Amino acid sequence: MQAPISRRAGLRLGVLAFALPLAVWCVISYVPFVWHPLVHVSHPGDTAVPGAYAYIAEGQLVDREVFEQRNVELARAGKRLAEGERANPIFLPAPHEVGRAFYSAFTTPPQRTGDYWLHESLLQSCKIIFWGFFYAALVGVPLGVLCGAFALFSRLVEPFVDFVRYMPAPVFGALAVAVLGLGDAPKITIVFIGVFFQMVLVVANTVRSVDPALLHAAQTLGARPHQLVAHVVIPAALPALFRDLRILLGCAWTYLVVAELIGEKSGLSAFLYQQQRYRHFDNVYAGIAMIGLIGFATDQLLALLGRLLFPWETGSTTLARWLRGLRRLLPARGRLAADPTPFRESLDEPPSAAA
Protein backbone atom coordinates (compact mmCIF):
# COMPACT_ATOMS: atom_id res chain seq x y z
CA MET A 1 0.00 0.00 0.00
CA GLN A 2 1.12 3.55 -0.71
CA ALA A 3 2.14 5.49 2.36
CA PRO A 4 1.25 9.22 2.41
CA ILE A 5 4.03 11.55 1.28
CA SER A 6 4.47 15.12 2.46
CA ARG A 7 4.13 17.96 0.00
CA ARG A 8 7.83 18.83 0.19
CA ALA A 9 8.86 15.22 -0.37
CA GLY A 10 6.46 14.96 -3.29
CA LEU A 11 7.98 18.08 -4.86
CA ARG A 12 11.49 16.68 -4.48
CA LEU A 13 10.47 13.37 -6.01
CA GLY A 14 8.82 15.21 -8.91
CA VAL A 15 12.05 17.10 -9.62
CA LEU A 16 14.03 13.87 -9.32
CA ALA A 17 11.73 12.19 -11.86
CA PHE A 18 13.02 14.61 -14.49
CA ALA A 19 16.57 14.90 -13.14
CA LEU A 20 17.36 11.17 -13.36
CA PRO A 21 16.63 10.75 -17.12
CA LEU A 22 18.49 14.00 -17.79
CA ALA A 23 21.49 12.71 -15.83
CA VAL A 24 21.51 9.48 -17.85
CA TRP A 25 21.34 11.49 -21.07
CA CYS A 26 24.26 13.66 -19.92
CA VAL A 27 26.37 10.62 -19.07
CA ILE A 28 25.72 9.06 -22.49
CA SER A 29 26.47 12.36 -24.23
CA TYR A 30 29.50 13.66 -22.35
CA VAL A 31 31.39 10.63 -21.00
CA PRO A 32 33.42 9.24 -23.92
CA PHE A 33 33.77 5.68 -22.63
CA VAL A 34 30.08 5.02 -21.92
CA TRP A 35 28.96 4.57 -25.51
CA HIS A 36 30.28 6.89 -28.27
CA PRO A 37 30.46 4.26 -31.06
CA LEU A 38 31.67 6.74 -33.72
CA VAL A 39 34.69 8.94 -34.26
CA HIS A 40 34.48 12.56 -35.37
CA VAL A 41 37.46 12.99 -37.71
CA SER A 42 39.42 16.18 -37.05
CA HIS A 43 42.29 15.29 -39.43
CA PRO A 44 42.18 12.47 -42.02
CA GLY A 45 45.93 11.89 -41.94
CA ASP A 46 47.88 11.50 -45.19
CA THR A 47 45.18 11.36 -47.85
CA ALA A 48 47.71 10.32 -50.52
CA VAL A 49 47.98 6.83 -49.03
CA PRO A 50 45.58 4.46 -50.85
CA GLY A 51 43.52 1.88 -49.03
CA ALA A 52 40.10 0.44 -48.43
CA TYR A 53 39.37 3.13 -45.83
CA ALA A 54 40.94 6.11 -47.59
CA TYR A 55 37.54 7.76 -47.99
CA ILE A 56 37.44 9.27 -44.48
CA ALA A 57 37.56 13.07 -44.48
CA GLU A 58 37.74 15.93 -42.03
CA GLY A 59 34.47 16.53 -40.14
CA GLN A 60 33.11 13.07 -41.01
CA LEU A 61 31.52 10.69 -38.51
CA VAL A 62 32.80 7.15 -39.03
CA ASP A 63 32.63 3.90 -37.10
CA ARG A 64 35.45 3.32 -34.67
CA GLU A 65 36.43 0.16 -36.53
CA VAL A 66 36.76 2.10 -39.80
CA PHE A 67 38.86 4.77 -38.09
CA GLU A 68 41.16 2.18 -36.53
CA GLN A 69 41.59 0.30 -39.82
CA ARG A 70 42.50 3.52 -41.59
CA ASN A 71 45.19 4.22 -39.03
CA VAL A 72 46.50 0.70 -39.54
CA GLU A 73 46.87 1.48 -43.27
CA LEU A 74 48.62 4.78 -42.53
CA ALA A 75 50.92 3.19 -39.95
CA ARG A 76 52.04 0.53 -42.43
CA ALA A 77 52.89 3.28 -44.92
CA GLY A 78 54.73 5.26 -42.25
CA LYS A 79 52.55 8.32 -42.80
CA ARG A 80 50.69 10.69 -40.51
CA LEU A 81 47.83 9.02 -38.68
CA ALA A 82 44.26 10.22 -38.70
CA GLU A 83 43.03 12.14 -35.67
CA GLY A 84 39.58 12.37 -34.14
CA GLU A 85 37.41 12.25 -31.05
CA ARG A 86 34.91 9.64 -29.99
CA ALA A 87 31.34 10.74 -30.65
CA ASN A 88 27.74 9.60 -30.63
CA PRO A 89 25.63 9.26 -33.79
CA ILE A 90 24.09 12.39 -35.22
CA PHE A 91 20.62 11.25 -34.17
CA LEU A 92 21.60 11.57 -30.48
CA PRO A 93 22.53 15.22 -29.85
CA ALA A 94 23.80 16.35 -26.46
CA PRO A 95 21.49 18.16 -24.00
CA HIS A 96 23.15 21.53 -24.57
CA GLU A 97 22.57 21.21 -28.33
CA VAL A 98 18.87 20.51 -27.80
CA GLY A 99 18.66 23.39 -25.32
CA ARG A 100 20.22 25.72 -27.87
CA ALA A 101 17.74 24.45 -30.48
CA PHE A 102 14.85 25.55 -28.24
CA TYR A 103 15.87 29.13 -28.93
CA SER A 104 17.28 28.85 -32.43
CA ALA A 105 14.26 26.94 -33.75
CA PHE A 106 12.05 29.93 -32.96
CA THR A 107 14.47 32.50 -34.39
CA THR A 108 15.69 30.65 -37.49
CA PRO A 109 13.52 31.28 -40.58
CA PRO A 110 12.22 28.28 -42.58
CA GLN A 111 14.64 26.95 -45.19
CA ARG A 112 11.96 26.84 -47.88
CA THR A 113 9.66 29.66 -48.93
CA GLY A 114 6.13 29.00 -47.75
CA ASP A 115 7.08 26.82 -44.79
CA TYR A 116 5.86 27.83 -41.34
CA TRP A 117 7.91 29.23 -38.50
CA LEU A 118 8.00 27.06 -35.40
CA HIS A 119 5.66 29.30 -33.40
CA GLU A 120 3.15 29.18 -36.27
CA SER A 121 3.37 25.39 -36.37
CA LEU A 122 2.95 25.26 -32.60
CA LEU A 123 -0.21 27.38 -32.66
CA GLN A 124 -1.65 25.29 -35.47
CA SER A 125 -1.10 22.07 -33.52
CA CYS A 126 -2.74 23.53 -30.42
CA LYS A 127 -5.72 24.59 -32.53
CA ILE A 128 -6.18 21.07 -33.90
CA ILE A 129 -5.93 19.54 -30.43
CA PHE A 130 -8.38 22.06 -28.97
CA TRP A 131 -11.11 21.66 -31.56
CA GLY A 132 -10.75 17.89 -31.86
CA PHE A 133 -11.02 17.41 -28.11
CA PHE A 134 -13.74 20.08 -27.74
CA TYR A 135 -16.05 18.41 -30.26
CA ALA A 136 -15.37 14.98 -28.74
CA ALA A 137 -16.25 16.23 -25.25
CA LEU A 138 -19.26 18.16 -26.52
CA VAL A 139 -20.84 14.94 -27.80
CA GLY A 140 -19.06 12.23 -25.82
CA VAL A 141 -19.64 13.48 -22.27
CA PRO A 142 -23.46 13.82 -22.49
CA LEU A 143 -23.70 10.52 -24.36
CA GLY A 144 -21.50 8.80 -21.77
CA VAL A 145 -23.61 10.20 -18.93
CA LEU A 146 -26.77 8.86 -20.55
CA CYS A 147 -25.17 5.45 -21.10
CA GLY A 148 -24.03 5.28 -17.50
CA ALA A 149 -27.33 6.44 -16.07
CA PHE A 150 -29.84 4.57 -18.23
CA ALA A 151 -29.65 0.94 -19.29
CA LEU A 152 -31.60 1.73 -22.48
CA PHE A 153 -28.88 4.04 -23.81
CA SER A 154 -26.18 1.66 -22.61
CA ARG A 155 -27.55 -1.31 -24.57
CA LEU A 156 -28.30 0.86 -27.61
CA VAL A 157 -25.00 2.77 -27.90
CA GLU A 158 -22.15 0.96 -26.14
CA PRO A 159 -21.93 -2.18 -28.33
CA PHE A 160 -21.29 -0.11 -31.47
CA VAL A 161 -18.95 2.28 -29.63
CA ASP A 162 -17.01 -0.67 -28.23
CA PHE A 163 -16.76 -2.08 -31.76
CA VAL A 164 -15.46 1.12 -33.36
CA ARG A 165 -12.94 1.98 -30.63
CA TYR A 166 -10.76 -0.96 -31.66
CA MET A 167 -10.34 0.55 -35.13
CA PRO A 168 -7.17 2.70 -35.30
CA ALA A 169 -8.13 6.31 -35.94
CA PRO A 170 -5.50 6.83 -38.69
CA VAL A 171 -7.25 4.27 -40.94
CA PHE A 172 -9.99 6.86 -41.43
CA GLY A 173 -7.44 9.36 -42.78
CA ALA A 174 -7.99 8.71 -46.50
CA LEU A 175 -11.76 8.86 -46.06
CA ALA A 176 -11.53 12.08 -44.04
CA VAL A 177 -9.41 13.73 -46.74
CA ALA A 178 -11.79 12.59 -49.48
CA VAL A 179 -14.80 14.01 -47.66
CA LEU A 180 -13.36 17.08 -45.90
CA GLY A 181 -10.45 18.14 -48.13
CA LEU A 182 -6.82 18.88 -47.35
CA GLY A 183 -7.20 21.53 -44.64
CA ASP A 184 -7.47 21.18 -40.88
CA ALA A 185 -10.88 19.47 -40.91
CA PRO A 186 -9.58 15.90 -41.52
CA LYS A 187 -6.91 16.36 -38.85
CA ILE A 188 -9.50 17.51 -36.31
CA THR A 189 -11.64 14.53 -37.34
CA ILE A 190 -8.83 12.06 -36.63
CA VAL A 191 -8.33 13.52 -33.14
CA PHE A 192 -12.10 13.41 -32.62
CA ILE A 193 -12.34 9.74 -33.65
CA GLY A 194 -9.35 8.79 -31.53
CA VAL A 195 -10.84 10.35 -28.38
CA PHE A 196 -14.63 10.22 -28.76
CA PHE A 197 -15.26 6.47 -28.60
CA GLN A 198 -12.90 6.03 -25.66
CA MET A 199 -14.54 8.98 -23.92
CA VAL A 200 -18.07 7.56 -24.13
CA LEU A 201 -17.07 4.31 -22.41
CA VAL A 202 -14.87 5.96 -19.80
CA VAL A 203 -17.54 8.51 -18.85
CA ALA A 204 -20.22 5.80 -18.73
CA ASN A 205 -18.14 3.67 -16.33
CA THR A 206 -17.44 6.70 -14.14
CA VAL A 207 -21.14 7.52 -13.90
CA ARG A 208 -21.91 3.92 -12.94
CA SER A 209 -19.47 4.19 -10.03
CA VAL A 210 -21.63 6.77 -8.22
CA ASP A 211 -22.53 5.61 -4.71
CA PRO A 212 -25.92 3.80 -4.91
CA ALA A 213 -26.82 5.13 -1.46
CA LEU A 214 -27.08 8.63 -2.93
CA LEU A 215 -29.49 7.40 -5.58
CA HIS A 216 -31.60 5.50 -3.06
CA ALA A 217 -31.82 8.54 -0.81
CA ALA A 218 -32.91 10.77 -3.68
CA GLN A 219 -35.49 8.24 -4.85
CA THR A 220 -36.85 8.01 -1.31
CA LEU A 221 -37.38 11.77 -1.41
CA GLY A 222 -39.36 11.41 -4.63
CA ALA A 223 -36.72 12.41 -7.23
CA ARG A 224 -37.58 11.56 -10.82
CA PRO A 225 -35.07 10.05 -13.30
CA HIS A 226 -34.10 13.37 -14.90
CA GLN A 227 -33.73 14.91 -11.43
CA LEU A 228 -31.50 12.02 -10.36
CA VAL A 229 -29.20 12.66 -13.31
CA ALA A 230 -29.11 16.45 -12.97
CA HIS A 231 -28.95 16.79 -9.18
CA VAL A 232 -27.34 13.56 -7.96
CA VAL A 233 -25.41 11.63 -10.63
CA ILE A 234 -23.61 14.51 -12.34
CA PRO A 235 -22.59 16.40 -9.14
CA ALA A 236 -21.39 13.15 -7.53
CA ALA A 237 -19.38 12.07 -10.59
CA LEU A 238 -18.07 15.52 -11.55
CA PRO A 239 -14.59 15.27 -9.90
CA ALA A 240 -13.98 11.85 -11.46
CA LEU A 241 -15.26 13.08 -14.84
CA PHE A 242 -12.84 15.98 -14.67
CA ARG A 243 -9.95 13.55 -14.08
CA ASP A 244 -11.14 11.39 -16.96
CA LEU A 245 -11.04 14.38 -19.32
CA ARG A 246 -7.50 15.17 -18.17
CA ILE A 247 -6.37 11.67 -19.08
CA LEU A 248 -8.24 11.68 -22.38
CA LEU A 249 -6.63 15.00 -23.32
CA GLY A 250 -3.29 13.21 -23.15
CA CYS A 251 -4.68 10.57 -25.52
CA ALA A 252 -5.62 13.36 -27.94
CA TRP A 253 -1.98 14.50 -28.08
CA THR A 254 -0.89 10.98 -29.09
CA TYR A 255 -3.03 11.25 -32.24
CA LEU A 256 -1.65 14.68 -33.16
CA VAL A 257 1.44 13.53 -35.08
CA VAL A 258 -0.49 11.07 -37.23
CA ALA A 259 -3.36 13.52 -37.79
CA GLU A 260 -1.09 16.34 -38.97
CA LEU A 261 0.56 14.12 -41.58
CA ILE A 262 -2.80 13.43 -43.24
CA GLY A 263 -3.47 15.49 -46.35
CA GLU A 264 -1.36 18.63 -46.30
CA LYS A 265 1.36 18.32 -43.65
CA SER A 266 1.08 21.00 -40.99
CA GLY A 267 1.84 21.89 -37.41
CA LEU A 268 4.60 20.47 -35.28
CA SER A 269 4.52 17.19 -37.18
CA ALA A 270 5.43 18.97 -40.42
CA PHE A 271 8.22 20.80 -38.59
CA LEU A 272 9.61 17.54 -37.21
CA TYR A 273 9.37 15.90 -40.63
CA GLN A 274 11.27 18.76 -42.28
CA GLN A 275 14.00 18.84 -39.64
CA GLN A 276 14.45 15.08 -39.92
CA ARG A 277 14.95 15.43 -43.67
CA TYR A 278 17.58 18.13 -43.11
CA ARG A 279 19.20 15.94 -40.39
CA HIS A 280 18.73 18.68 -37.79
CA PHE A 281 18.09 16.22 -35.01
CA ASP A 282 18.62 18.81 -32.28
CA ASN A 283 15.53 20.59 -33.63
CA VAL A 284 13.69 17.26 -33.77
CA TYR A 285 14.38 16.60 -30.09
CA ALA A 286 13.44 20.19 -29.24
CA GLY A 287 10.11 19.81 -31.06
CA ILE A 288 9.37 16.51 -29.30
CA ALA A 289 10.21 18.07 -25.94
CA MET A 290 7.91 21.01 -26.73
CA ILE A 291 4.98 18.66 -27.22
CA GLY A 292 5.73 17.02 -23.89
CA LEU A 293 6.12 20.34 -22.08
CA ILE A 294 2.86 21.74 -23.47
CA GLY A 295 0.97 18.58 -22.56
CA PHE A 296 2.52 18.43 -19.09
CA ALA A 297 1.86 22.12 -18.39
CA THR A 298 -1.75 21.76 -19.53
CA ASP A 299 -2.26 18.71 -17.32
CA GLN A 300 -0.79 20.44 -14.27
CA LEU A 301 -2.93 23.52 -14.89
CA LEU A 302 -6.04 21.35 -15.07
CA ALA A 303 -4.97 19.52 -11.91
CA LEU A 304 -4.67 22.86 -10.09
CA LEU A 305 -8.07 23.90 -11.43
CA GLY A 306 -9.56 20.62 -10.21
CA ARG A 307 -8.23 21.21 -6.69
CA LEU A 308 -9.94 24.60 -6.66
CA LEU A 309 -13.24 23.47 -8.20
CA PHE A 310 -13.82 20.42 -5.97
CA PRO A 311 -12.87 21.41 -2.41
CA TRP A 312 -15.07 18.68 -0.88
CA GLU A 313 -12.68 16.11 -2.38
CA THR A 314 -9.30 17.88 -2.22
CA GLY A 315 -9.77 19.92 0.96
CA SER A 316 -8.67 23.14 -0.78
CA THR A 317 -11.03 26.01 0.11
CA THR A 318 -9.10 28.79 -1.65
CA LEU A 319 -11.68 29.34 -4.37
CA ALA A 320 -14.54 29.23 -1.87
CA ARG A 321 -12.86 31.92 0.26
CA TRP A 322 -12.36 34.11 -2.80
CA LEU A 323 -16.02 33.74 -3.77
CA ARG A 324 -17.20 34.51 -0.23
CA GLY A 325 -15.04 37.62 -0.13
CA LEU A 326 -16.36 38.73 -3.50
CA ARG A 327 -19.93 38.12 -2.34
CA ARG A 328 -19.39 40.35 0.69
CA LEU A 329 -18.13 43.17 -1.49
CA LEU A 330 -20.68 43.07 -4.30
CA PRO A 331 -23.94 43.45 -2.27
CA ALA A 332 -22.54 46.40 -0.32
CA ARG A 333 -21.59 48.22 -3.49
CA GLY A 334 -24.92 47.25 -5.04
CA ARG A 335 -26.87 48.78 -2.18
CA LEU A 336 -24.94 52.02 -2.34
CA ALA A 337 -25.44 52.33 -6.08
CA ALA A 338 -29.00 51.07 -6.31
CA ASP A 339 -30.65 52.71 -3.32
CA PRO A 340 -29.86 56.45 -3.31
CA THR A 341 -33.33 57.51 -2.10
CA PRO A 342 -32.44 58.21 1.57
CA PHE A 343 -29.71 60.57 0.47
CA ARG A 344 -31.99 62.27 -2.08
CA GLU A 345 -34.82 62.65 0.46
CA SER A 346 -32.46 64.34 2.88
CA LEU A 347 -31.51 66.82 0.16
CA ASP A 348 -35.07 67.50 -0.95
CA GLU A 349 -36.48 67.80 2.60
CA PRO A 350 -37.38 71.45 3.42
CA PRO A 351 -35.62 73.04 6.39
CA SER A 352 -37.43 72.69 9.70
CA ALA A 353 -39.19 75.60 11.43
CA ALA A 354 -36.64 75.57 14.21
CA ALA A 355 -33.96 76.37 11.70
Coordinates of C-alpha atoms in Angstrom, one line a residue:
M1 CA 0.0 0.0 0.0
Q2 CA 1.1 3.5 -0.7
A3 CA 2.1 5.5 2.4
P4 CA 1.2 9.2 2.4
I5 CA 4.0 11.5 1.3
S6 CA 4.5 15.1 2.5
R7 CA 4.1 18.0 0.0
R8 CA 7.8 18.8 0.2
A9 CA 8.9 15.2 -0.4
G10 CA 6.5 15.0 -3.3
L11 CA 8.0 18.1 -4.9
R12 CA 11.5 16.7 -4.5
L13 CA 10.5 13.4 -6.0
G14 CA 8.8 15.2 -8.9
V15 CA 12.0 17.1 -9.6
L16 CA 14.0 13.9 -9.3
A17 CA 11.7 12.2 -11.9
F18 CA 13.0 14.6 -14.5
A19 CA 16.6 14.9 -13.1
L20 CA 17.4 11.2 -13.4
P21 CA 16.6 10.8 -17.1
L22 CA 18.5 14.0 -17.8
A23 CA 21.5 12.7 -15.8
V24 CA 21.5 9.5 -17.8
W25 CA 21.3 11.5 -21.1
C26 CA 24.3 13.7 -19.9
V27 CA 26.4 10.6 -19.1
I28 CA 25.7 9.1 -22.5
S29 CA 26.5 12.4 -24.2
Y30 CA 29.5 13.7 -22.4
V31 CA 31.4 10.6 -21.0
P32 CA 33.4 9.2 -23.9
F33 CA 33.8 5.7 -22.6
V34 CA 30.1 5.0 -21.9
W35 CA 29.0 4.6 -25.5
H36 CA 30.3 6.9 -28.3
P37 CA 30.5 4.3 -31.1
L38 CA 31.7 6.7 -33.7
V39 CA 34.7 8.9 -34.3
H40 CA 34.5 12.6 -35.4
V41 CA 37.5 13.0 -37.7
S42 CA 39.4 16.2 -37.0
H43 CA 42.3 15.3 -39.4
P44 CA 42.2 12.5 -42.0
G45 CA 45.9 11.9 -41.9
D46 CA 47.9 11.5 -45.2
T47 CA 45.2 11.4 -47.8
A48 CA 47.7 10.3 -50.5
V49 CA 48.0 6.8 -49.0
P50 CA 45.6 4.5 -50.8
G51 CA 43.5 1.9 -49.0
A52 CA 40.1 0.4 -48.4
Y53 CA 39.4 3.1 -45.8
A54 CA 40.9 6.1 -47.6
Y55 CA 37.5 7.8 -48.0
I56 CA 37.4 9.3 -44.5
A57 CA 37.6 13.1 -44.5
E58 CA 37.7 15.9 -42.0
G59 CA 34.5 16.5 -40.1
Q60 CA 33.1 13.1 -41.0
L61 CA 31.5 10.7 -38.5
V62 CA 32.8 7.2 -39.0
D63 CA 32.6 3.9 -37.1
R64 CA 35.5 3.3 -34.7
E65 CA 36.4 0.2 -36.5
V66 CA 36.8 2.1 -39.8
F67 CA 38.9 4.8 -38.1
E68 CA 41.2 2.2 -36.5
Q69 CA 41.6 0.3 -39.8
R70 CA 42.5 3.5 -41.6
N71 CA 45.2 4.2 -39.0
V72 CA 46.5 0.7 -39.5
E73 CA 46.9 1.5 -43.3
L74 CA 48.6 4.8 -42.5
A75 CA 50.9 3.2 -39.9
R76 CA 52.0 0.5 -42.4
A77 CA 52.9 3.3 -44.9
G78 CA 54.7 5.3 -42.3
K79 CA 52.6 8.3 -42.8
R80 CA 50.7 10.7 -40.5
L81 CA 47.8 9.0 -38.7
A82 CA 44.3 10.2 -38.7
E83 CA 43.0 12.1 -35.7
G84 CA 39.6 12.4 -34.1
E85 CA 37.4 12.2 -31.1
R86 CA 34.9 9.6 -30.0
A87 CA 31.3 10.7 -30.7
N88 CA 27.7 9.6 -30.6
P89 CA 25.6 9.3 -33.8
I90 CA 24.1 12.4 -35.2
F91 CA 20.6 11.2 -34.2
L92 CA 21.6 11.6 -30.5
P93 CA 22.5 15.2 -29.8
A94 CA 23.8 16.4 -26.5
P95 CA 21.5 18.2 -24.0
H96 CA 23.1 21.5 -24.6
E97 CA 22.6 21.2 -28.3
V98 CA 18.9 20.5 -27.8
G99 CA 18.7 23.4 -25.3
R100 CA 20.2 25.7 -27.9
A101 CA 17.7 24.5 -30.5
F102 CA 14.8 25.5 -28.2
Y103 CA 15.9 29.1 -28.9
S104 CA 17.3 28.8 -32.4
A105 CA 14.3 26.9 -33.8
F106 CA 12.1 29.9 -33.0
T107 CA 14.5 32.5 -34.4
T108 CA 15.7 30.7 -37.5
P109 CA 13.5 31.3 -40.6
P110 CA 12.2 28.3 -42.6
Q111 CA 14.6 26.9 -45.2
R112 CA 12.0 26.8 -47.9
T113 CA 9.7 29.7 -48.9
G114 CA 6.1 29.0 -47.8
D115 CA 7.1 26.8 -44.8
Y116 CA 5.9 27.8 -41.3
W117 CA 7.9 29.2 -38.5
L118 CA 8.0 27.1 -35.4
H119 CA 5.7 29.3 -33.4
E120 CA 3.1 29.2 -36.3
S121 CA 3.4 25.4 -36.4
L122 CA 2.9 25.3 -32.6
L123 CA -0.2 27.4 -32.7
Q124 CA -1.7 25.3 -35.5
S125 CA -1.1 22.1 -33.5
C126 CA -2.7 23.5 -30.4
K127 CA -5.7 24.6 -32.5
I128 CA -6.2 21.1 -33.9
I129 CA -5.9 19.5 -30.4
F130 CA -8.4 22.1 -29.0
W131 CA -11.1 21.7 -31.6
G132 CA -10.8 17.9 -31.9
F133 CA -11.0 17.4 -28.1
F134 CA -13.7 20.1 -27.7
Y135 CA -16.1 18.4 -30.3
A136 CA -15.4 15.0 -28.7
A137 CA -16.2 16.2 -25.2
L138 CA -19.3 18.2 -26.5
V139 CA -20.8 14.9 -27.8
G140 CA -19.1 12.2 -25.8
V141 CA -19.6 13.5 -22.3
P142 CA -23.5 13.8 -22.5
L143 CA -23.7 10.5 -24.4
G144 CA -21.5 8.8 -21.8
V145 CA -23.6 10.2 -18.9
L146 CA -26.8 8.9 -20.6
C147 CA -25.2 5.4 -21.1
G148 CA -24.0 5.3 -17.5
A149 CA -27.3 6.4 -16.1
F150 CA -29.8 4.6 -18.2
A151 CA -29.7 0.9 -19.3
L152 CA -31.6 1.7 -22.5
F153 CA -28.9 4.0 -23.8
S154 CA -26.2 1.7 -22.6
R155 CA -27.6 -1.3 -24.6
L156 CA -28.3 0.9 -27.6
V157 CA -25.0 2.8 -27.9
E158 CA -22.1 1.0 -26.1
P159 CA -21.9 -2.2 -28.3
F160 CA -21.3 -0.1 -31.5
V161 CA -19.0 2.3 -29.6
D162 CA -17.0 -0.7 -28.2
F163 CA -16.8 -2.1 -31.8
V164 CA -15.5 1.1 -33.4
R165 CA -12.9 2.0 -30.6
Y166 CA -10.8 -1.0 -31.7
M167 CA -10.3 0.5 -35.1
P168 CA -7.2 2.7 -35.3
A169 CA -8.1 6.3 -35.9
P170 CA -5.5 6.8 -38.7
V171 CA -7.3 4.3 -40.9
F172 CA -10.0 6.9 -41.4
G173 CA -7.4 9.4 -42.8
A174 CA -8.0 8.7 -46.5
L175 CA -11.8 8.9 -46.1
A176 CA -11.5 12.1 -44.0
V177 CA -9.4 13.7 -46.7
A178 CA -11.8 12.6 -49.5
V179 CA -14.8 14.0 -47.7
L180 CA -13.4 17.1 -45.9
G181 CA -10.5 18.1 -48.1
L182 CA -6.8 18.9 -47.4
G183 CA -7.2 21.5 -44.6
D184 CA -7.5 21.2 -40.9
A185 CA -10.9 19.5 -40.9
P186 CA -9.6 15.9 -41.5
K187 CA -6.9 16.4 -38.9
I188 CA -9.5 17.5 -36.3
T189 CA -11.6 14.5 -37.3
I190 CA -8.8 12.1 -36.6
V191 CA -8.3 13.5 -33.1
F192 CA -12.1 13.4 -32.6
I193 CA -12.3 9.7 -33.7
G194 CA -9.3 8.8 -31.5
V195 CA -10.8 10.3 -28.4
F196 CA -14.6 10.2 -28.8
F197 CA -15.3 6.5 -28.6
Q198 CA -12.9 6.0 -25.7
M199 CA -14.5 9.0 -23.9
V200 CA -18.1 7.6 -24.1
L201 CA -17.1 4.3 -22.4
V202 CA -14.9 6.0 -19.8
V203 CA -17.5 8.5 -18.8
A204 CA -20.2 5.8 -18.7
N205 CA -18.1 3.7 -16.3
T206 CA -17.4 6.7 -14.1
V207 CA -21.1 7.5 -13.9
R208 CA -21.9 3.9 -12.9
S209 CA -19.5 4.2 -10.0
V210 CA -21.6 6.8 -8.2
D211 CA -22.5 5.6 -4.7
P212 CA -25.9 3.8 -4.9
A213 CA -26.8 5.1 -1.5
L214 CA -27.1 8.6 -2.9
L215 CA -29.5 7.4 -5.6
H216 CA -31.6 5.5 -3.1
A217 CA -31.8 8.5 -0.8
A218 CA -32.9 10.8 -3.7
Q219 CA -35.5 8.2 -4.8
T220 CA -36.8 8.0 -1.3
L221 CA -37.4 11.8 -1.4
G222 CA -39.4 11.4 -4.6
A223 CA -36.7 12.4 -7.2
R224 CA -37.6 11.6 -10.8
P225 CA -35.1 10.0 -13.3
H226 CA -34.1 13.4 -14.9
Q227 CA -33.7 14.9 -11.4
L228 CA -31.5 12.0 -10.4
V229 CA -29.2 12.7 -13.3
A230 CA -29.1 16.5 -13.0
H231 CA -29.0 16.8 -9.2
V232 CA -27.3 13.6 -8.0
V233 CA -25.4 11.6 -10.6
I234 CA -23.6 14.5 -12.3
P235 CA -22.6 16.4 -9.1
A236 CA -21.4 13.2 -7.5
A237 CA -19.4 12.1 -10.6
L238 CA -18.1 15.5 -11.5
P239 CA -14.6 15.3 -9.9
A240 CA -14.0 11.9 -11.5
L241 CA -15.3 13.1 -14.8
F242 CA -12.8 16.0 -14.7
R243 CA -10.0 13.6 -14.1
D244 CA -11.1 11.4 -17.0
L245 CA -11.0 14.4 -19.3
R246 CA -7.5 15.2 -18.2
I247 CA -6.4 11.7 -19.1
L248 CA -8.2 11.7 -22.4
L249 CA -6.6 15.0 -23.3
G250 CA -3.3 13.2 -23.2
C251 CA -4.7 10.6 -25.5
A252 CA -5.6 13.4 -27.9
W253 CA -2.0 14.5 -28.1
T254 CA -0.9 11.0 -29.1
Y255 CA -3.0 11.2 -32.2
L256 CA -1.6 14.7 -33.2
V257 CA 1.4 13.5 -35.1
V258 CA -0.5 11.1 -37.2
A259 CA -3.4 13.5 -37.8
E260 CA -1.1 16.3 -39.0
L261 CA 0.6 14.1 -41.6
I262 CA -2.8 13.4 -43.2
G263 CA -3.5 15.5 -46.3
E264 CA -1.4 18.6 -46.3
K265 CA 1.4 18.3 -43.6
S266 CA 1.1 21.0 -41.0
G267 CA 1.8 21.9 -37.4
L268 CA 4.6 20.5 -35.3
S269 CA 4.5 17.2 -37.2
A270 CA 5.4 19.0 -40.4
F271 CA 8.2 20.8 -38.6
L272 CA 9.6 17.5 -37.2
Y273 CA 9.4 15.9 -40.6
Q274 CA 11.3 18.8 -42.3
Q275 CA 14.0 18.8 -39.6
Q276 CA 14.4 15.1 -39.9
R277 CA 15.0 15.4 -43.7
Y278 CA 17.6 18.1 -43.1
R279 CA 19.2 15.9 -40.4
H280 CA 18.7 18.7 -37.8
F281 CA 18.1 16.2 -35.0
D282 CA 18.6 18.8 -32.3
N283 CA 15.5 20.6 -33.6
V284 CA 13.7 17.3 -33.8
Y285 CA 14.4 16.6 -30.1
A286 CA 13.4 20.2 -29.2
G287 CA 10.1 19.8 -31.1
I288 CA 9.4 16.5 -29.3
A289 CA 10.2 18.1 -25.9
M290 CA 7.9 21.0 -26.7
I291 CA 5.0 18.7 -27.2
G292 CA 5.7 17.0 -23.9
L293 CA 6.1 20.3 -22.1
I294 CA 2.9 21.7 -23.5
G295 CA 1.0 18.6 -22.6
F296 CA 2.5 18.4 -19.1
A297 CA 1.9 22.1 -18.4
T298 CA -1.8 21.8 -19.5
D299 CA -2.3 18.7 -17.3
Q300 CA -0.8 20.4 -14.3
L301 CA -2.9 23.5 -14.9
L302 CA -6.0 21.3 -15.1
A303 CA -5.0 19.5 -11.9
L304 CA -4.7 22.9 -10.1
L305 CA -8.1 23.9 -11.4
G306 CA -9.6 20.6 -10.2
R307 CA -8.2 21.2 -6.7
L308 CA -9.9 24.6 -6.7
L309 CA -13.2 23.5 -8.2
F310 CA -13.8 20.4 -6.0
P311 CA -12.9 21.4 -2.4
W312 CA -15.1 18.7 -0.9
E313 CA -12.7 16.1 -2.4
T314 CA -9.3 17.9 -2.2
G315 CA -9.8 19.9 1.0
S316 CA -8.7 23.1 -0.8
T317 CA -11.0 26.0 0.1
T318 CA -9.1 28.8 -1.7
L319 CA -11.7 29.3 -4.4
A320 CA -14.5 29.2 -1.9
R321 CA -12.9 31.9 0.3
W322 CA -12.4 34.1 -2.8
L323 CA -16.0 33.7 -3.8
R324 CA -17.2 34.5 -0.2
G325 CA -15.0 37.6 -0.1
L326 CA -16.4 38.7 -3.5
R327 CA -19.9 38.1 -2.3
R328 CA -19.4 40.3 0.7
L329 CA -18.1 43.2 -1.5
L330 CA -20.7 43.1 -4.3
P331 CA -23.9 43.4 -2.3
A332 CA -22.5 46.4 -0.3
R333 CA -21.6 48.2 -3.5
G334 CA -24.9 47.3 -5.0
R335 CA -26.9 48.8 -2.2
L336 CA -24.9 52.0 -2.3
A337 CA -25.4 52.3 -6.1
A338 CA -29.0 51.1 -6.3
D339 CA -30.7 52.7 -3.3
P340 CA -29.9 56.4 -3.3
T341 CA -33.3 57.5 -2.1
P342 CA -32.4 58.2 1.6
F343 CA -29.7 60.6 0.5
R344 CA -32.0 62.3 -2.1
E345 CA -34.8 62.6 0.5
S346 CA -32.5 64.3 2.9
L347 CA -31.5 66.8 0.2
D348 CA -35.1 67.5 -0.9
E349 CA -36.5 67.8 2.6
P350 CA -37.4 71.5 3.4
P351 CA -35.6 73.0 6.4
S352 CA -37.4 72.7 9.7
A353 CA -39.2 75.6 11.4
A354 CA -36.6 75.6 14.2
A355 CA -34.0 76.4 11.7

